[in-house]
Amino acid sequence: MGEESKWREYWREHDVYRFDPHDKSRRTFSIDTPPPYPSGDFHVGNALNWCYIDFVARYKRMKGFNVHFPQGWDCHGLPTEVRVEQTFKIRKNDLPPDQFVEMCRKLTAEYITKMKQSMNLLGISSDWALEYKTMDPSYYKLTQLSFLELLKSGHLYRGEHPVNWCPRDETAIAEAEVVYQERKGTLHYIRFGAANEGIEIASTRPELLAACAGIAVHPKDEKYKAIVEKTITVPIFGQQARVISDDEVDPHYGTGAVMICTFGDKTDVRWQKKYHLPIIKALTENGRLSVDDPRFRGLKAEEARKKIVAELQAKGLLNKTEPITQNIGTCWRCQTPVEIIARPQWFMKTRDMTQKVVEWAGKLSWIPHFSKQRLVDWAESLDWDWVISRQRIFATPIPVWYCTKCESTIIPDEKSLPVDPRKDKPPEEKCPKCGNRELRGETDVLDTWMDSSITAAVHAGWPNKSELFNQLFPADLQPNGLDIVRTWDYYLLVRSLALFGIAPYKTLLINGMVKGTDGRMMHKSYGNYVVADEAILKVGADAFRQWAAAGGSTGYDIPFRWNELEHGKKFLTKLWNVARFVLTNATDPLPPKKPSNLSLIDSWLLASLQKLTHEVSEAFEAFQFNTALEAIRNFTWHALADDYLEAVKHRLQPGREQSDLKATQYCLREALMTVCKLLAPICPHISEAVYHQFPSGATKSVHLENWPEHEKALDDTSIRNGKLLLDLIAHARREKSSKGLSLGEKVKRIVVSTEAEHLHLLKENEETILRTLKADTLDLERLPSNSSPGREPSAEFKVEIVA
Ligand SMILES: [Zn+2]
Ligand SMILES: [Zn+2]
């Protein structure tokens, strides 16, 4: 059992998971595996995500599909740059871009190696022949191609609009990358205007006094009615701010009057436009104050705040302060509070697409269903278009040049892709519009989601729209975590609708988040974080995968519990023992077909097996992995090991009738083989190990076997009657042991009293009863019937043992 690595080696050697693009006999099943950031970490939450994908991939292969399961790496973007900066203690601009990119590539390659090892350790069946990296020129040339296509079809534009900005990373970030966090702040009550006619305004950000372009009050607020449309002098910086009235002002916040700054938040952006207020750029791109006043120029926002507060205090303009809890937008990567800054950026017109997105979301299959609403709510909440340009280095270059005179955009020929306008020559000698010979390459780069939101099409071979493209695109499955529905699934959808007019996926399989052993969400900073390798090395991949399957319903958060992993390990030991027992007792050649002389217990086992196959198949079809695993574990542990094995042990003794022996051996092997196949998607290693123990000798991997079939109509009679017989045996056993008799000890007589309708059945199975309980005679007596219509057909027994 501790041989998991041996089987992984076997799969690699035999290329078990290879997708065959030329196979016309099988239907394809394509998975658009989300390419993770190569961060080097593969925690149990990632592992959960990949387990789900792998359960489906393995199940579909056995169902006869030609499964397309690629694995890629979303290399570009902030996370890697930040890591390089931290690892080498540099800033991105300390080095020439080429050198910085080289460092990012190297670090990325190291991390990919590490994460690939973790995925392999977990037994993930991705087809490594389909591996791709978004930082490879062969990939990012397609990102650039998609940019040019969207530009030509009018989905992109360049403009100067306010966007979310991370002052630490010095780049624009999208709304999806802003994480709201509760933080403690201070509300400062500041005196504006002249001493006798001014007003008081409360603000958490006094440093923005420098950017204050207006003051807003509520139209119904009597206190301020007289000053609407007047101007008031801003303290310290001295500019004039016009007072406007707007319904959006909360008259109960602070004093009911608020500053409108360039750009304090989204409301400020709206009001600036609506009331044509001046734009006062008081913050630089690295979050420092850019004002004429030498006392504050160049200070970081936080330092500026302190100094300005001190100044206000000194001048007697600070009336009071009070603590406040605020919901602050922060950068998803570095947790720095975001600013809003306007500079030229590239945008995708996503707001126009909201209705289409909502429509398409309704046509897709969402597992679980509630995850759909996440996407719809998100799409409907977006106020701004998607900003797709970034002011970073390690990313796909934006393939455009500009005329320095008339600012026209010059694009390259698609055949010349990939290009890097930061160093490559422009495609034209002069501006086609004005003839100017001075052209400048774009230095901004693309948002990493621009790379990773076309993966489904890229896997399918785009831009080559062959027959295979139509088979693989849209992907059959889009698996990802609930936390990235609003990013991943949204971006995938808008890109695909704009480029191809359809959604890039058919079914979305959404996993919940993993909670730590302390019940909180698993997070590095909480100290409840578990690296997947640690858990897998401790209990084995198959035990870990059982936790992933059984930990909870698909789509809901699941707790990480070591004892669940141990439980999984125990099950594997049980299964292994059962397999050893079965295979050492059923080594004889078997009849190819089901024997005709089956006892009730045999029919019961085979019928239960049919029922199990039915349940597990349905559960896999519905992506309910916990239901599938529980059914398999229950059957193996109880029906097969506790009930059947105990009831038929006597038939395996030497000297027993050959036909009985064959029937038992047939049933045992049938049950073990079926369990082995049903369990293969969840526990691939032990299933393979058991499969290879069969005396017929395995000629291929269990993962290339067909999924077990089951007859349409279940044999309910055998299940019901078998259960009755097993109940009696269990009852008699308890009786025996309560008399201090061991199970193997012979007894003279068993007296069973039960309802009349069961007597016949028990008489028919007298031999099984006697042999299992080691008794000489069986006396059957009649109990008054107490069965009522509609009652479950379980019987009441009175059992007496005569030693
Ligand atoms: Zn940041
Ligand atoms: Zn020009």
PDB file of N, CA and C and ligand atoms in Angstrom, residues 166 168-169 331 333-334 336, ligand 1:
ATOM      1  N   CYS A 166      -2.592  50.599  -7.404  1.00  0.00           N
ATOM      2  CA  CYS A 166      -1.835  50.202  -6.219  1.00  0.00           C
ATOM      3  C   CYS A 166      -0.561  51.034  -6.164  1.00  0.00           C
ATOM      4  N   ARG A 168       1.880  50.855  -4.144  1.00  0.00           N
ATOM      5  CA  ARG A 168       3.086  50.082  -3.848  1.00  0.00           C
ATOM      6  C   ARG A 168       3.606  49.410  -5.118  1.00  0.00           C
ATOM      7  N   ASP A 169       2.686  48.786  -5.859  1.00  0.00           N
ATOM      8  CA  ASP A 169       3.092  48.081  -7.072  1.00  0.00           C
ATOM      9  C   ASP A 169       3.156  49.007  -8.287  1.00  0.00           C
ATOM     10  N   CYS A 331      -5.168  46.400  -2.357  1.00  0.00           N
ATOM     11  CA  CYS A 331      -4.618  45.612  -3.465  1.00  0.00           C
ATOM     12  C   CYS A 331      -4.635  44.138  -3.070  1.00  0.00           C
ATOM     13  N   ARG A 333      -2.938  41.805  -3.907  1.00  0.00           N
ATOM     14  CA  ARG A 333      -1.658  41.137  -3.844  1.00  0.00           C
ATOM     15  C   ARG A 333      -0.840  41.589  -2.637  1.00  0.00           C
ATOM     16  N   CYS A 334      -0.812  42.919  -2.396  1.00  0.00           N
ATOM     17  CA  CYS A 334       0.087  43.412  -1.345  1.00  0.00           C
ATOM     18  C   CYS A 334      -0.665  44.106  -0.208  1.00  0.00           C
ATOM     19  N   THR A 336      -1.969  46.864   0.143  1.00  0.00           N
ATOM     20  CA  THR A 336      -1.846  48.309   0.266  1.00  0.00           C
ATOM     21  C   THR A 336      -3.195  48.942  -0.106  1.00  0.00           C
TER      22      THR A 336
HETATM   23 ZN    ZN B   1      -0.248  46.052  -4.581  1.00  0.00          ZN
END
